[in-house]
Amino acid sequence: MENIKKSYETLWNSSLMYLKKIMPAHAISAWFEPVVPLGMRGNVIKLQVPNSFFCDWIDSHYKDQLIEALNKAAEDKVFYEFIVSKKERQAIDNTVHTRSVVPRKPAFISRSNVNRQYRFDNFIEGSNNEFAKNAASAVAENPGANSFNPLIIYGGVGLGKTHLMHAIANGAIEKNPNINAVVVTSEKFTLDFVNSLRKNKTIEFAQQYRSADLLLVDDIQFFRGKEQTQEQFFHTFNVLFQKGKQIVMTTDKYPEEMQGLQSRLLSRFNSGLSVDVQPPNFELRVAILLEKAEHNKLALDYNVIEFIARHIKNNIRDLEGAIIRILAKSSLLNQEIDFSLVKDVVKERVGGKVFGDITMEDVVKKVSNMSNVSSKEIIGKSRKMEIVEARHMSIYLCRKIMGTSLSNIGLYFGGRDHTTIMHSITQVSNKIKSDIKVKDSIVNLKEQIEELL
Ligand code: ADP
Ligand code: MG
């Protein structure tokens, strides 16, 4: 028994190692790491996948690679068969059951509007937003029972206002699952009000909002010019405020500067606290990119992250958009995420203005200057020690600085295959650890090449 168990697990581990060499890292983490080998029957390995989407995706995108990896690892013909994880099947069964048997409970209007993805634990703090975050956490801890009532979060587009507002709702619900947290956009509030007028249900409308323990209204700048809605909001606000209920609002400007809102509404806001969110600085942009990349199971080189952070500056939504776009582009075109793909995405986002492009030729030139080995020799076939050393360094730098794919590097360096390229990179990585001279040269070259940017 033990032996069989070992053998299919070992087979899978070796296959995975092989796949890692021939496929982009994001594809491995997204599609292959979640796979669990369950056993072997004859020459068929049974692979458990989280859901049926995996089967289709792997079959249609990576079938050949998977077979190749299994055959290489087993040194024999091996096929695979997918088994969808029990959990998913149970989940599907359960939903089918509950749908037909249990009537749906009437939910608070609130809950369905709370975005569970927007939490404090995935809100990254920096000097631009820490005050807002701290105030928001305090409110989530003790809604209504602090001097931050109302709490107004203001600032430009895409800087995390909505995220913080929902985080307050999630935090408060977690602490007290019975709390009636009503989350709306100002448009939804307006629409609900208008509909209640149409249907003669203004009393229900008022009750619905006035029963909130915690009312969170997003983007109140859109109340601008809507006199009757403001009137309604004013009353709702007063009722809740007098009952000691918490109110949170977001807006694009410092409340005093908001035009088109009634002054009695604005003066109400003064009793609480207004906090702003500012555009993120470089460090925060890097931190956010790292977190978003990890969240999307995207393995990006640090220098790629820095590259994005240098170019996309004033908006967190755009940083996130860049990551999603990179992921989509690489999946749809089935292309490895390399520097040129990232550069294309960033170019699209910033309107074509990126610092000058670095090419593999530039890298080789820099190494050539430093080592006195000609560019031609570096990409040539010679096995002379100093030439091989310069070649390895160039390959290493192309990979680390530009994130170029192994196969593209291989092509440029005289048609070498990806395992050879991988080997060169590993050699340099090891030398950097053991040989201070190599380390210094690499650091120096890196600086010189990055100056080209
Ligand atoms: P706003 O409401 O200010 O226009 P959002 O709250 O909608 O901005 O934020 C835009 C996107 O950026 C959201 O997906 C949000 O999760 C993300 N985001 C904003 N700030 C942060 C942060 N500090 N940490 C992590 N993600 C953030
Ligand atoms: Mg928003």
XYZ file of N, CA, C and O and ligand atoms in Angstrom, residues 118 122-125 129 155-164 218-219 277 284 288 291-292 315-317 320, ligand 1:
135
model
N -14.422 43.886 0.873
C -13.814 45.124 1.391
C -13.735 45.057 2.908
O -14.687 45.355 3.603
N -7.696 43.552 4.547
C -7.044 43.683 3.244
C -6.974 45.133 2.775
O -6.802 45.416 1.602
N -7.124 46.024 3.711
C -6.937 47.446 3.405
C -5.528 47.816 3.835
O -5.169 47.701 5.006
N -4.719 48.226 2.887
C -3.323 48.464 3.223
C -3.117 49.909 3.643
O -3.599 50.836 3.003
N -2.404 50.018 4.759
C -2.288 51.317 5.384
C -1.017 52.027 4.971
O 0.032 51.406 4.843
N -3.534 57.303 4.314
C -4.894 56.873 4.684
C -5.009 56.365 6.121
O -6.037 55.858 6.512
N -12.245 62.369 -0.356
C -11.014 62.297 -1.143
C -11.319 61.935 -2.582
O -12.469 61.667 -2.934
N -10.263 61.920 -3.396
C -10.422 61.707 -4.843
C -10.875 60.299 -5.210
O -11.047 59.432 -4.356
N -11.003 60.098 -6.496
C -11.516 58.829 -7.026
C -10.513 57.694 -6.849
O -9.312 57.885 -7.027
N -11.023 56.526 -6.474
C -10.188 55.324 -6.453
C -9.173 55.284 -5.324
O -8.149 54.615 -5.427
N -9.456 55.980 -4.224
C -8.469 56.017 -3.141
C -8.887 55.204 -1.921
O -8.243 55.250 -0.890
N -9.992 54.480 -2.026
C -10.330 53.560 -0.937
C -11.487 53.984 -0.047
O -11.711 53.364 0.995
N -12.243 54.985 -0.445
C -13.352 55.432 0.408
C -14.433 54.358 0.532
O -14.864 54.019 1.633
N -14.827 53.833 -0.618
C -15.867 52.805 -0.593
C -15.381 51.567 0.155
O -16.124 50.965 0.931
N -14.123 51.225 -0.070
C -13.544 50.068 0.622
C -13.653 50.255 2.138
O -14.144 49.379 2.856
N -13.245 51.416 2.624
C -13.299 51.664 4.070
C -14.720 51.624 4.595
O -14.990 51.092 5.668
N -22.740 56.080 0.488
C -21.552 56.295 -0.345
C -21.787 57.422 -1.349
O -22.864 57.518 -1.937
N -20.794 58.264 -1.526
C -20.813 59.312 -2.564
C -21.964 60.299 -2.430
O -22.753 60.476 -3.371
N -8.652 60.780 2.497
C -7.703 59.812 1.944
C -6.968 60.516 0.803
O -7.579 61.161 -0.031
N 3.510 52.690 -0.686
C 2.168 52.123 -0.549
C 1.713 51.493 -1.869
O 1.061 50.448 -1.882
N 0.538 47.725 -2.207
C -0.785 47.373 -2.729
C -0.656 46.415 -3.907
O -1.376 45.414 -3.999
N 0.127 42.950 -2.691
C -1.051 42.287 -2.102
C -2.055 41.875 -3.191
O -2.580 40.773 -3.178
N -2.272 42.753 -4.155
C -3.251 42.425 -5.206
C -2.729 41.278 -6.073
O -3.507 40.436 -6.520
N -3.867 56.575 -8.306
C -5.159 55.966 -8.109
C -5.012 54.472 -7.843
O -4.411 53.748 -8.616
N -5.580 54.038 -6.724
C -5.421 52.635 -6.346
C -6.256 51.734 -7.250
O -5.878 50.620 -7.567
N -7.375 52.268 -7.698
C -8.202 51.465 -8.596
C -7.429 51.138 -9.878
O -7.536 50.038 -10.421
N -4.955 48.318 -9.292
C -5.667 47.056 -9.272
C -6.064 46.664 -10.690
O -5.927 45.506 -11.097
P -13.140 55.224 -3.946
O -14.418 54.815 -3.317
O -12.331 56.157 -3.100
O -13.296 55.736 -5.344
P -12.562 52.412 -3.769
O -12.781 52.200 -2.319
O -13.627 51.974 -4.689
O -12.229 53.937 -4.066
O -11.159 51.748 -4.145
C -10.816 51.359 -5.469
C -10.187 49.992 -5.445
O -8.923 50.060 -4.815
C -10.996 49.001 -4.654
O -10.998 47.773 -5.305
C -10.285 48.884 -3.329
O -10.387 47.594 -2.778
C -8.870 49.194 -3.700
N -8.184 49.899 -2.607
C -8.256 51.203 -2.323
N -7.482 51.528 -1.276
C -6.900 50.374 -0.874
C -5.973 50.050 0.158
N -5.481 50.967 0.996
N -5.596 48.764 0.281
C -6.070 47.821 -0.561
N -6.928 48.074 -1.567
C -7.352 49.338 -1.735
